[in-house]
XYZ file of C-alpha atoms in Angstrom:
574
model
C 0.000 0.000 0.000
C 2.509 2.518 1.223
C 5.210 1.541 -2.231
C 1.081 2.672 -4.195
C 1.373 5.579 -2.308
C 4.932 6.595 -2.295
C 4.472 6.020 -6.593
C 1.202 8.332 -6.782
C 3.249 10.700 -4.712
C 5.437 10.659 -7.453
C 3.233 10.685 -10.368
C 1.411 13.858 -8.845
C 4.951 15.764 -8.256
C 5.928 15.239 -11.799
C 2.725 16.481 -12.833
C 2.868 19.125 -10.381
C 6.210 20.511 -11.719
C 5.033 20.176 -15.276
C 1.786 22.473 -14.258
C 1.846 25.709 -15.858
C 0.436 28.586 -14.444
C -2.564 30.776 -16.320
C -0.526 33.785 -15.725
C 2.495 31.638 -17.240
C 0.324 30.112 -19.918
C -0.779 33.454 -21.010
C 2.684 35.235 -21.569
C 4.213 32.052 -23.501
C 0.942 32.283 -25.720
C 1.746 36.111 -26.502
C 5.696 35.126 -26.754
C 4.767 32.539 -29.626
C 2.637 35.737 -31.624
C 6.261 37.516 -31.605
C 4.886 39.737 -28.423
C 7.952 40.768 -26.339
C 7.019 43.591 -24.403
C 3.400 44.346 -23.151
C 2.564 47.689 -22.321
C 0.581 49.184 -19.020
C 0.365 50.815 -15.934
C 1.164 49.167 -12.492
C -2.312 48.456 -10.208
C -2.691 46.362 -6.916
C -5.650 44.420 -8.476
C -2.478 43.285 -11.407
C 0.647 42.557 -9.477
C 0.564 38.622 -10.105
C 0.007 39.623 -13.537
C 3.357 41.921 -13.210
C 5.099 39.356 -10.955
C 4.430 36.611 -13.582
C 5.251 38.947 -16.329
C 8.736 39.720 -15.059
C 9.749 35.758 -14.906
C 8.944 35.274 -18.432
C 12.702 35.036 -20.166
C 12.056 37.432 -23.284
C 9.418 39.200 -22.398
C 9.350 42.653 -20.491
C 6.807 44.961 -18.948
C 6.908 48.398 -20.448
C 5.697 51.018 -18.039
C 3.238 53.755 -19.339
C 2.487 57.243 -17.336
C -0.809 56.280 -18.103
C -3.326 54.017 -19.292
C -4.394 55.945 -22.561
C -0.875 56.297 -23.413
C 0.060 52.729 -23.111
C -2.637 51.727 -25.273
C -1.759 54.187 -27.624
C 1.960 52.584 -27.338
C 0.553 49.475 -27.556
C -1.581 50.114 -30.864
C 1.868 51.481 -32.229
C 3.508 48.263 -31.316
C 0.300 46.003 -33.197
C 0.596 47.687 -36.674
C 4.322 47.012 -36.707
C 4.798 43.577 -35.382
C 0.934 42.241 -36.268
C -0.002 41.720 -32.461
C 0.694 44.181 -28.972
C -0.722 43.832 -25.723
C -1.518 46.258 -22.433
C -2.225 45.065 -19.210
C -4.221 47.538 -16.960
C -5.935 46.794 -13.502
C -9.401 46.896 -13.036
C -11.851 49.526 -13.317
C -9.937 52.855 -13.098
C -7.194 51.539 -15.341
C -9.192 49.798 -17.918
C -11.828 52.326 -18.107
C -8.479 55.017 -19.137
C -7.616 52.764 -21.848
C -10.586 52.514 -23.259
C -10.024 55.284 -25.588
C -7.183 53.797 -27.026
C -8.918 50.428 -27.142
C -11.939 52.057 -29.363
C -9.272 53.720 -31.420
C -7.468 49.641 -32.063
C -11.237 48.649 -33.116
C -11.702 51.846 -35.359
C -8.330 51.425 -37.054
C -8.652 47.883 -37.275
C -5.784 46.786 -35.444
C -5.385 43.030 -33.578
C -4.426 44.636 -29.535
C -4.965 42.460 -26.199
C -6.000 44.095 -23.127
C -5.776 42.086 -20.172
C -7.160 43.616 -17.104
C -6.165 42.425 -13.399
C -9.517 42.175 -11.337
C -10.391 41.721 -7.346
C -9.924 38.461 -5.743
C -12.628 35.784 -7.028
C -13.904 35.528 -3.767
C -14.633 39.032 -3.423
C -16.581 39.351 -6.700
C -18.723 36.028 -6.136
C -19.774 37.470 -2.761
C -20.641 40.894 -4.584
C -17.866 42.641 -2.254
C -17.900 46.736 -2.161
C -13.680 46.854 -2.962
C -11.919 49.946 -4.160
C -11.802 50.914 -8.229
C -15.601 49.200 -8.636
C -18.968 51.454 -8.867
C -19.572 50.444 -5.375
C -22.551 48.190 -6.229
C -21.226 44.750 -6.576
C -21.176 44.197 -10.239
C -17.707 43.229 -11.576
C -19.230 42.464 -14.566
C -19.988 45.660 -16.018
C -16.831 46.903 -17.624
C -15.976 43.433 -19.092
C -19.856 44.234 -20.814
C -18.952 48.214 -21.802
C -15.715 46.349 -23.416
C -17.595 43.814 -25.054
C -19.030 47.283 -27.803
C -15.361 47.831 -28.378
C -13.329 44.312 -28.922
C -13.910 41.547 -30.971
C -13.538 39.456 -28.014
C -13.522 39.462 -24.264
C -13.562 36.296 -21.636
C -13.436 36.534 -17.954
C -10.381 33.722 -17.060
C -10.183 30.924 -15.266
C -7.441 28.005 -14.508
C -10.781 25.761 -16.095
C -10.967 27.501 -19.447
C -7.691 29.638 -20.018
C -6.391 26.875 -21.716
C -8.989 27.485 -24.756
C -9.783 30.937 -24.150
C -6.505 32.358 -24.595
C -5.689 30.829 -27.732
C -9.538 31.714 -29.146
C -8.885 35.787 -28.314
C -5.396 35.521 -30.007
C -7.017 34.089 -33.069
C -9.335 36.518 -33.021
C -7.515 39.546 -32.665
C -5.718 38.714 -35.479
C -7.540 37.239 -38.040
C -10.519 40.038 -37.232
C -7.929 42.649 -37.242
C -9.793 43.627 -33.597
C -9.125 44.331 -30.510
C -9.600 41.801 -27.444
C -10.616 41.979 -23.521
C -9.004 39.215 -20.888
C -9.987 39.919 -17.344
C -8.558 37.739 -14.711
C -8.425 37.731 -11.078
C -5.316 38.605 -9.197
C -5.235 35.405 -7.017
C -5.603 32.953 -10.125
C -2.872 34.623 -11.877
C -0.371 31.720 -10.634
C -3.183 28.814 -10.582
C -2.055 26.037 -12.512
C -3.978 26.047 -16.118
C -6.466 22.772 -16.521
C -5.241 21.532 -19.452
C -8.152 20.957 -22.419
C -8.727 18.001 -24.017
C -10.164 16.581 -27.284
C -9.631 18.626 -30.754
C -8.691 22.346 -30.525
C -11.155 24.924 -31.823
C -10.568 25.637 -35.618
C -9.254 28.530 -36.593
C -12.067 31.495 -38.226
C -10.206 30.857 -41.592
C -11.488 32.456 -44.726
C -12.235 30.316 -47.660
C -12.998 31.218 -51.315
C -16.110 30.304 -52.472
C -14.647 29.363 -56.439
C -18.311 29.172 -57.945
C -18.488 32.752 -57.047
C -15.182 33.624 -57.619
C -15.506 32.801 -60.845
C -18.710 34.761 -61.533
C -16.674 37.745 -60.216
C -13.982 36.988 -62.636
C -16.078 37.144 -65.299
C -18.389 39.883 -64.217
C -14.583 42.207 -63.174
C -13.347 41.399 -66.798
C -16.289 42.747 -68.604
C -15.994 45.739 -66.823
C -12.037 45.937 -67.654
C -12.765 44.749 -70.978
C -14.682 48.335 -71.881
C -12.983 50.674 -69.388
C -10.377 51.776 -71.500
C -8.333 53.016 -68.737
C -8.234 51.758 -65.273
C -6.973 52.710 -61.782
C -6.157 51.228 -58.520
C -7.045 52.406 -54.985
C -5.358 51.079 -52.187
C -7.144 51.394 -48.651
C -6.607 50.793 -45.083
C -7.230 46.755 -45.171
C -4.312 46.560 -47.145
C -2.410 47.442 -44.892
C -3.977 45.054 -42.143
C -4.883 42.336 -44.190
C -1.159 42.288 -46.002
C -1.986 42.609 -49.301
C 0.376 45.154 -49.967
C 2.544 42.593 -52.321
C -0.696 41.258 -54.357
C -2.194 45.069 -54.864
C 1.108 45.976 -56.626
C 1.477 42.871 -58.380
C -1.530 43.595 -60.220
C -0.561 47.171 -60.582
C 2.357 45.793 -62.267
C 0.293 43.031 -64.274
C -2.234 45.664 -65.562
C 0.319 48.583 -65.730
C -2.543 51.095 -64.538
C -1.910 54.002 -62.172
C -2.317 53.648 -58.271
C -3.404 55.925 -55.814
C -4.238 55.622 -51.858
C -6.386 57.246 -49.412
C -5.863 58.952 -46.671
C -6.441 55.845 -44.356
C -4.558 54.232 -46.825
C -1.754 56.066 -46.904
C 1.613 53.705 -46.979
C -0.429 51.005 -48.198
C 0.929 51.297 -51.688
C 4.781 51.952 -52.472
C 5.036 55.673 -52.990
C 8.418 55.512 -54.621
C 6.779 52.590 -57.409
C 6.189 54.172 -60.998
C 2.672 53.273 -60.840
C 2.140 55.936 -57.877
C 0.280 58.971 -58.151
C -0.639 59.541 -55.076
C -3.485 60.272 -52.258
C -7.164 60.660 -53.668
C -8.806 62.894 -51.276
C -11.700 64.347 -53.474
C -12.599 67.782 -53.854
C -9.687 68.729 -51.232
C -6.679 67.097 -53.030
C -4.256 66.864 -55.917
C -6.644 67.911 -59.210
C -4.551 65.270 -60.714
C -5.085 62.487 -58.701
C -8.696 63.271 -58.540
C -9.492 63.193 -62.561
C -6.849 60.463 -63.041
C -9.388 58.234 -60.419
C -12.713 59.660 -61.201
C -12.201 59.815 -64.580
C -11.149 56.122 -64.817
C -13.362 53.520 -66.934
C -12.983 51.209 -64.043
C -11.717 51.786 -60.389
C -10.161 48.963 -58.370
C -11.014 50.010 -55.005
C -9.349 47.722 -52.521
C -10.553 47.552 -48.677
C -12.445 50.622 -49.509
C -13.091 52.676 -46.094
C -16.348 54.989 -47.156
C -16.023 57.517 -44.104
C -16.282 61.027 -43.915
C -12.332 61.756 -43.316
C -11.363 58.974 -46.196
C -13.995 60.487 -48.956
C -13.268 64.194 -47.869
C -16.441 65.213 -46.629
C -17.888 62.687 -49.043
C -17.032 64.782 -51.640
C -15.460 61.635 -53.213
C -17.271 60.752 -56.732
C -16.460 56.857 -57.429
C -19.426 56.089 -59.817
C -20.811 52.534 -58.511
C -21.176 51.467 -62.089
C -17.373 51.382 -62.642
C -16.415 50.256 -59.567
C -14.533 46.647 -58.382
C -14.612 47.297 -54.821
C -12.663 44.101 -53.137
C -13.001 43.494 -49.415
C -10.854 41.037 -47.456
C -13.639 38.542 -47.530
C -16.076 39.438 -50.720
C -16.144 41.386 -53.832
C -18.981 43.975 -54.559
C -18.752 44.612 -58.737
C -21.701 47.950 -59.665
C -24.518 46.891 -57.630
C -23.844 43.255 -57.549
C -22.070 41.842 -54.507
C -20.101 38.261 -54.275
C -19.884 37.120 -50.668
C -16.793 34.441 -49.589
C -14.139 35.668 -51.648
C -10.749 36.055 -50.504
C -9.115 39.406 -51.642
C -6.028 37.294 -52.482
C -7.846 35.305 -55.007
C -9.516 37.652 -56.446
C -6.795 39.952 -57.127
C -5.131 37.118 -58.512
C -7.874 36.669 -60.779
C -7.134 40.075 -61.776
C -3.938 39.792 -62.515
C -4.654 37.005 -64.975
C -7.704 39.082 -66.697
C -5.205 39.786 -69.826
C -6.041 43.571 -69.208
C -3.424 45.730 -70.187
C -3.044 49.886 -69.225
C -1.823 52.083 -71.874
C 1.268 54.704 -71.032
C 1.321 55.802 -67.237
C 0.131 59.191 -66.336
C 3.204 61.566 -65.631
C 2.108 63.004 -62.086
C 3.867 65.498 -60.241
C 3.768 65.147 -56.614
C 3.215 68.362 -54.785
C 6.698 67.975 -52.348
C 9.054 66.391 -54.674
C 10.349 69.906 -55.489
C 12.302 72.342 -52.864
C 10.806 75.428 -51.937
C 11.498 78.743 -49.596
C 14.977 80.787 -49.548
C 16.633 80.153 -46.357
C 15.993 83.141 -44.595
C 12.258 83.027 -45.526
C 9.745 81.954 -42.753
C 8.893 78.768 -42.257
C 5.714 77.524 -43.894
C 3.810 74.782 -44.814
C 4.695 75.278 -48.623
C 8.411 75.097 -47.186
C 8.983 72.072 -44.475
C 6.935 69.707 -45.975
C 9.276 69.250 -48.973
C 11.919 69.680 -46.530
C 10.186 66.669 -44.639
C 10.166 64.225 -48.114
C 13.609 65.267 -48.590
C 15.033 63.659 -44.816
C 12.951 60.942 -44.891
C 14.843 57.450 -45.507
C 13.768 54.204 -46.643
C 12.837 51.759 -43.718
C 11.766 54.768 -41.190
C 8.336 54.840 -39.402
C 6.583 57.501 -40.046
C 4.692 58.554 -37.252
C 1.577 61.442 -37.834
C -0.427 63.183 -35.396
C -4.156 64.127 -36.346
C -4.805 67.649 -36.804
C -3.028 70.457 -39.444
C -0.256 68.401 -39.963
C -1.920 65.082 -41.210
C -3.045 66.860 -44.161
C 0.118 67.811 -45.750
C 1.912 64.590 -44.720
C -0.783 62.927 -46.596
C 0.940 63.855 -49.581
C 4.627 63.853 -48.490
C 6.288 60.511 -50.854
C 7.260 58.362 -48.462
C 10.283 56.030 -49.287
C 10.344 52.501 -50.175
C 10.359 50.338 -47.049
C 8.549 52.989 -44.817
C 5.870 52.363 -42.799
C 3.385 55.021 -42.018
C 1.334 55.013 -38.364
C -1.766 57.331 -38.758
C -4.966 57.225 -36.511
C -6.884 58.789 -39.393
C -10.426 57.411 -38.910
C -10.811 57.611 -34.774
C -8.708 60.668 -35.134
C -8.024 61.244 -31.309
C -5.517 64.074 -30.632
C -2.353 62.785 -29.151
C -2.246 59.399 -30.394
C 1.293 60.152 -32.159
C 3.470 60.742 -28.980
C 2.568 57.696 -27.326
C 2.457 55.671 -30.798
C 6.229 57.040 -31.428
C 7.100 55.027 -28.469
C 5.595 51.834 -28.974
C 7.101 51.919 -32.119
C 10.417 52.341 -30.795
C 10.123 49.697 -28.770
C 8.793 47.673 -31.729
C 11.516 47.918 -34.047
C 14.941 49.955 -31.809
C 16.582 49.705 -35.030
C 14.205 51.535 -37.340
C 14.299 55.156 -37.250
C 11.142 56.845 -35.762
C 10.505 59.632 -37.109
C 7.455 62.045 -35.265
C 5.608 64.794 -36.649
C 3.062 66.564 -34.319
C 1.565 69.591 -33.065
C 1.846 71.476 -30.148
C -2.028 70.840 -29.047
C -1.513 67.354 -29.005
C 1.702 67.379 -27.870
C 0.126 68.853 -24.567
C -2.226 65.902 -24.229
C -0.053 63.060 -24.064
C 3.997 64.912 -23.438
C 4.364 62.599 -20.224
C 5.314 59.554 -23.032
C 8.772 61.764 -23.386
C 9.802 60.233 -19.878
C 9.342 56.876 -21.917
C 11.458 57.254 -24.863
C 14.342 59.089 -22.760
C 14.483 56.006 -20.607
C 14.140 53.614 -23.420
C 16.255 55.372 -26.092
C 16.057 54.292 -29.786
C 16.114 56.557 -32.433
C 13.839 59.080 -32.151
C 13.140 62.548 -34.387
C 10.290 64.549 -32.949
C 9.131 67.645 -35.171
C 6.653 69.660 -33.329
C 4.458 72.588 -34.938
C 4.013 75.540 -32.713
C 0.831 77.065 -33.590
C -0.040 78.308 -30.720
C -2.713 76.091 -30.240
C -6.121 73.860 -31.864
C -5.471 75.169 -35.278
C -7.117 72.189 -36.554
C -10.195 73.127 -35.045
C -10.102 76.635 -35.891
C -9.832 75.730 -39.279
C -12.801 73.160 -39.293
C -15.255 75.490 -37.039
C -16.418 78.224 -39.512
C -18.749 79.745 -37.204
C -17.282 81.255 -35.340
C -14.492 84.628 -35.563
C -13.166 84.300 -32.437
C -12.456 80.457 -30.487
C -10.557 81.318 -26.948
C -11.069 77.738 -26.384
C -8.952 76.485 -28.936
C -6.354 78.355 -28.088
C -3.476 76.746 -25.231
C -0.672 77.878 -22.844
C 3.073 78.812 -24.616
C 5.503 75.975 -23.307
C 9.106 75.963 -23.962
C 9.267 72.172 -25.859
C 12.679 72.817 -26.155
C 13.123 72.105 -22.506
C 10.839 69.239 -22.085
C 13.652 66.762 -21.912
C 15.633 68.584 -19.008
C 11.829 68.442 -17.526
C 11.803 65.046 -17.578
C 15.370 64.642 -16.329
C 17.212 63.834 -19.648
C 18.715 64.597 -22.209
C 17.870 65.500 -26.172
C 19.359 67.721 -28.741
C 16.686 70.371 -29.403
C 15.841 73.192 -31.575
C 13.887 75.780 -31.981
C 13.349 77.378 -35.663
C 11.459 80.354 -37.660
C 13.095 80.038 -40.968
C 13.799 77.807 -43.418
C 17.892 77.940 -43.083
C 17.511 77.189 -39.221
C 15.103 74.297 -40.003
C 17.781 73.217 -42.589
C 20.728 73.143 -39.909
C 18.509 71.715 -37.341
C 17.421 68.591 -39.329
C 20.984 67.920 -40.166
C 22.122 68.153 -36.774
C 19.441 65.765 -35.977
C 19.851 63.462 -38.405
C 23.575 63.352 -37.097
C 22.871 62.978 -33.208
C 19.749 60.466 -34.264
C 20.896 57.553 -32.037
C 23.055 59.088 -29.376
C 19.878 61.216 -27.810
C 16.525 62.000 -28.474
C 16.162 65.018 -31.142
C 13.061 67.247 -30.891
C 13.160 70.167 -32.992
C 10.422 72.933 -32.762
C 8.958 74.773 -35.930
C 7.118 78.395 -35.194
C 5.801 79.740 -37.935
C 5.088 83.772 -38.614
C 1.353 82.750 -38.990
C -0.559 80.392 -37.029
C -3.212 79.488 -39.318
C -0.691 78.563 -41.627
C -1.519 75.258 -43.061
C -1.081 72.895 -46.042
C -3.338 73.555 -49.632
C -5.712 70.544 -48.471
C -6.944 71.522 -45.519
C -7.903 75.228 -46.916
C -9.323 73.598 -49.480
C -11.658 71.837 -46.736
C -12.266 75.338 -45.133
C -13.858 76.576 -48.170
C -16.214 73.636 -48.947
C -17.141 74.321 -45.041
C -17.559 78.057 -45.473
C -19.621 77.566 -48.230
C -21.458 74.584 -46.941
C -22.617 76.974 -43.825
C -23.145 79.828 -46.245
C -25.919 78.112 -47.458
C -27.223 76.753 -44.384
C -27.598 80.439 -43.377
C -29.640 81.445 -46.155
C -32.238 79.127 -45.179
């Protein structure tokens, strides 16, 4: 009896060394997706989280200053490696990330929050415990998360074991957010191990019957168009079909353009580039080139206000091929369960052929302003092309400065980070960090303004501490320019305007170090971009631009204050 009991002994040691903890479980899932930092803000209610966190070999915790900003860093992080992660504790830190957690669903863009909670016996016996609503529900943010994820699962040692891998999926193959909650004292509770066949993966299959019909029906189309165009939207970027969009570029030899969403989506240094369609707002050229086209390849069309300006985007229906990631929609008939790959494969093999390429000129390629002239935006944004390399990230803050980096060539090999359809002001900052911490060796470089700057500055602690190399251009407008520009109402806006701070001095704020400048004309813009581009690497390099006139701002967006003023014109004359 006692050599029965000495073996089970055994047997249940073995097993009990082999256990893995959820916590454990949890971080080696996210290690496997290529996740090696997780973003967040320390809270009592996620310490075993932390704890856990901080014995995973490869893996580190990346402190925010807040929530919103880590989730902005950790949205950053997603688009470059495909997958980030935030952990937050409950209630007061999950409901300040929730911002940046709409913005990831918005954007489309595959981002686990996991959220410490109170001890499990504490929220079965409906507890009152600090950071709840003081009525017993612990439910009720996991529900408020459940409009703004794909996903969300309350953990246990039970179910973790299918759960985890199911929100992983998820996030990725939706392109979505996801919500894990999970109780600080079953953080280091061994996982329960499930058995029987693993869920299948949400894969996307071709339905060929239809994708033939689409074939047929897209190659009718082509066959009378004459001349045809590509546009390249945000799910390209997403969904990587970046290779197969200019493939059939290539195949066709028609022109390509982007949107604003879709900005970076297409290479900007590829012949076939004209540029970004923004309607009535943007390049004339680009706009008759794609609405003048027999047939427009639309692909992962976004049909918002920001992406059509003001819906002043005409794409006639009738000569449209608008491919989704998962179906094809060809005039007014629409093919459900078709890949995008396929189909634009199926493109590609149409026998269409483009006559000669239209000779565009992009509105930055050429230099502009005498040194000792002013800054403007006719002036630095060339400047900007010009210092950009291949393989930086371009990082873009909403606002006046969006609209003339819309149309800034990027180089081959750059990636572009842009929260152009949630649009919250001072996404950038933060979203220059987590991509530093995404990619150290790839050159960040950040262009924001001094509004949003304001909103989110505390993220310069972060990138002093963590280094990489980091190029910060701020505008100094003294203020919401943006918003000046897009309320037409009104003469006089006290609200959008904001305090003076001396940028400049941010870093020695913070307790570090950066090379800085501060520049009014061209010539000292000039010298400071070269000193930058020289010290990129040793220290953080913020450079401030103050222009003569505050409402200075690219051709776009006073093209958009027109339509406005005219568009409340009439709504005053009845």
């Amino acid at each position: 009896m006692s050599a029965k009991t000495d073996k089970d002994r055994s047997s249940a040691g073995r097993a009990e060394e082999a256990a893995v903890s959820l916590g454990r479980f949890l971080f080696d899932s996210l290690k496997r997706e290529g996740v090696n930092e997780i973003f967040g803000v320390p809270g009592d209610y996620n310490f075993t989280l932390l704890d856990e966190l901080e014995r995973c070999e490869g893996m580190r915790f990346i402190g925010g200053r807040n929530e919103l900003n880590a989730g902005y860093a950790a949205d950053s992080y997603a688009r470059l490696r495909g997958l980030g992660a935030m952990i937050t504790t409950f209630g007061v830190g999950e409901m300040s990330a929730a911002n940046a957690v709409a913005g990831a669903y918005s954007e489309s863009v595959p981002l686990m929050h996991i959220v410490g909670t109170p001890k499990s016996a504490a929220q079965r016996e409906r507890r009152l415990m600090h950071h709840s609503l003081l009525d017993g529900d612990y439910e009720v943010f996991r529900r408020a998360y459940g409009e703004i994820t794909a996903y969300t699962a309350v953990l246990t040692p039970e179910n973790a074991a299918a759960e985890i891998p199911k929100a992983i999926r998820t996030a990725k193959e939706k392109k979505k957010p996801v919500y894990l909650a999970v109780a600080i004292d079953l953080v280091d509770r061994p996982v329960v191990q499930a058995h029987g066949e693993p869920e299948p993966k949400l894969q996307r299959r071709t339905d060929h019957d239809v994708l033939e019909a689409a074939s047929a029906h897209a190659k009718r189309l082509l066959g009378a168009a004459g001349r045809a165009v590509i546009l390249s939207d945000l799910p390209v970027q997403r969904f990587g079909l970046g290779e197969p969009v200019q493939r059939l570029a290539e195949a066709l030899n028609v022109p390509a353009a982007s949107t604003m969403l879709g900005k970076g989506s297409f290479d900007e240094g590829h012949p076939s580039y004209i540029g970004v369609y923004g309607g009535a707002f943007g390049s004339e050229d680009v706009r008759r080139t794609v609405e003048d086209a027999g047939c427009l390849i639309a692909v992962g069309l976004v049909r918002s206000d920001g992406n059509l300006a003001n819906f002043t985007a005409k794409l006639d229906t009738a000569r449209l091929i608008e491919i989704q990631p998962d179906s094809v929609r060809i005039g007014e008939a629409l093919y459900p369960g078709i890949r995008a790959e396929e189909m634009l494969r199926a493109l590609e093999e149409s026998g269409f052929r483009g006559g000669e390429l239209p000779r565009v000129r992009h509105p930055y390629d050429e230099p502009a302003g005498d040194p000792e002239d002013a800054v403007t935006a006719k002036t630095y944004l060339p400047r900007f092309q010009r210092m950009l390399k291949e393989g930086d990230v371009v990082v873009v803050e909403t606002g006046t400065l969006a609209y003339g980096m819309s149309e800034v060539r990027l180089p081959k090999g750059a990636a572009y980070i842009h929260q152009g359809a949630w649009q919250s002001i001072g996404y950038a900052l933060p979203a220059a960090f987590g991509a530093a911490v995404a990619d150290p060796q790839r050159r960040i470089v950040l262009f924001t303004g001094d509004g949003a700057l304001q909103l989110t500055v505390q993220e310069i602690s972060s990138m002093l501490a963590c280094g990489g190399r980091l190029i910060l251009f701020v505008l100094n407008n003294r203020g919401y320019t943006i918003e000046k520009y897009l309320n037409v109402r009104t003469e006089r806006q006290p609200y959008n305007d904001i305090p003076e701070w001396s940028y400049t001095r941010l870093a020695e704020a913070f307790g570090g170090e950066a090379y800085t400048a501060r520049v009014r004309t061209n010539g000292e813009l000039d010298a400071a971009m070269a000193e930058a581009e020289a010290q990129c690497g040793r220290r953080l390099c913020l450079i401030e631009l103050v222009p003569e006139d505050p409402m200075d701002a690219p051709p776009y967006l006073k093209r958009k204050r027109s339509y406005l003023e005219a568009q409340e014109a009439q709504r005053a004359k009845g």
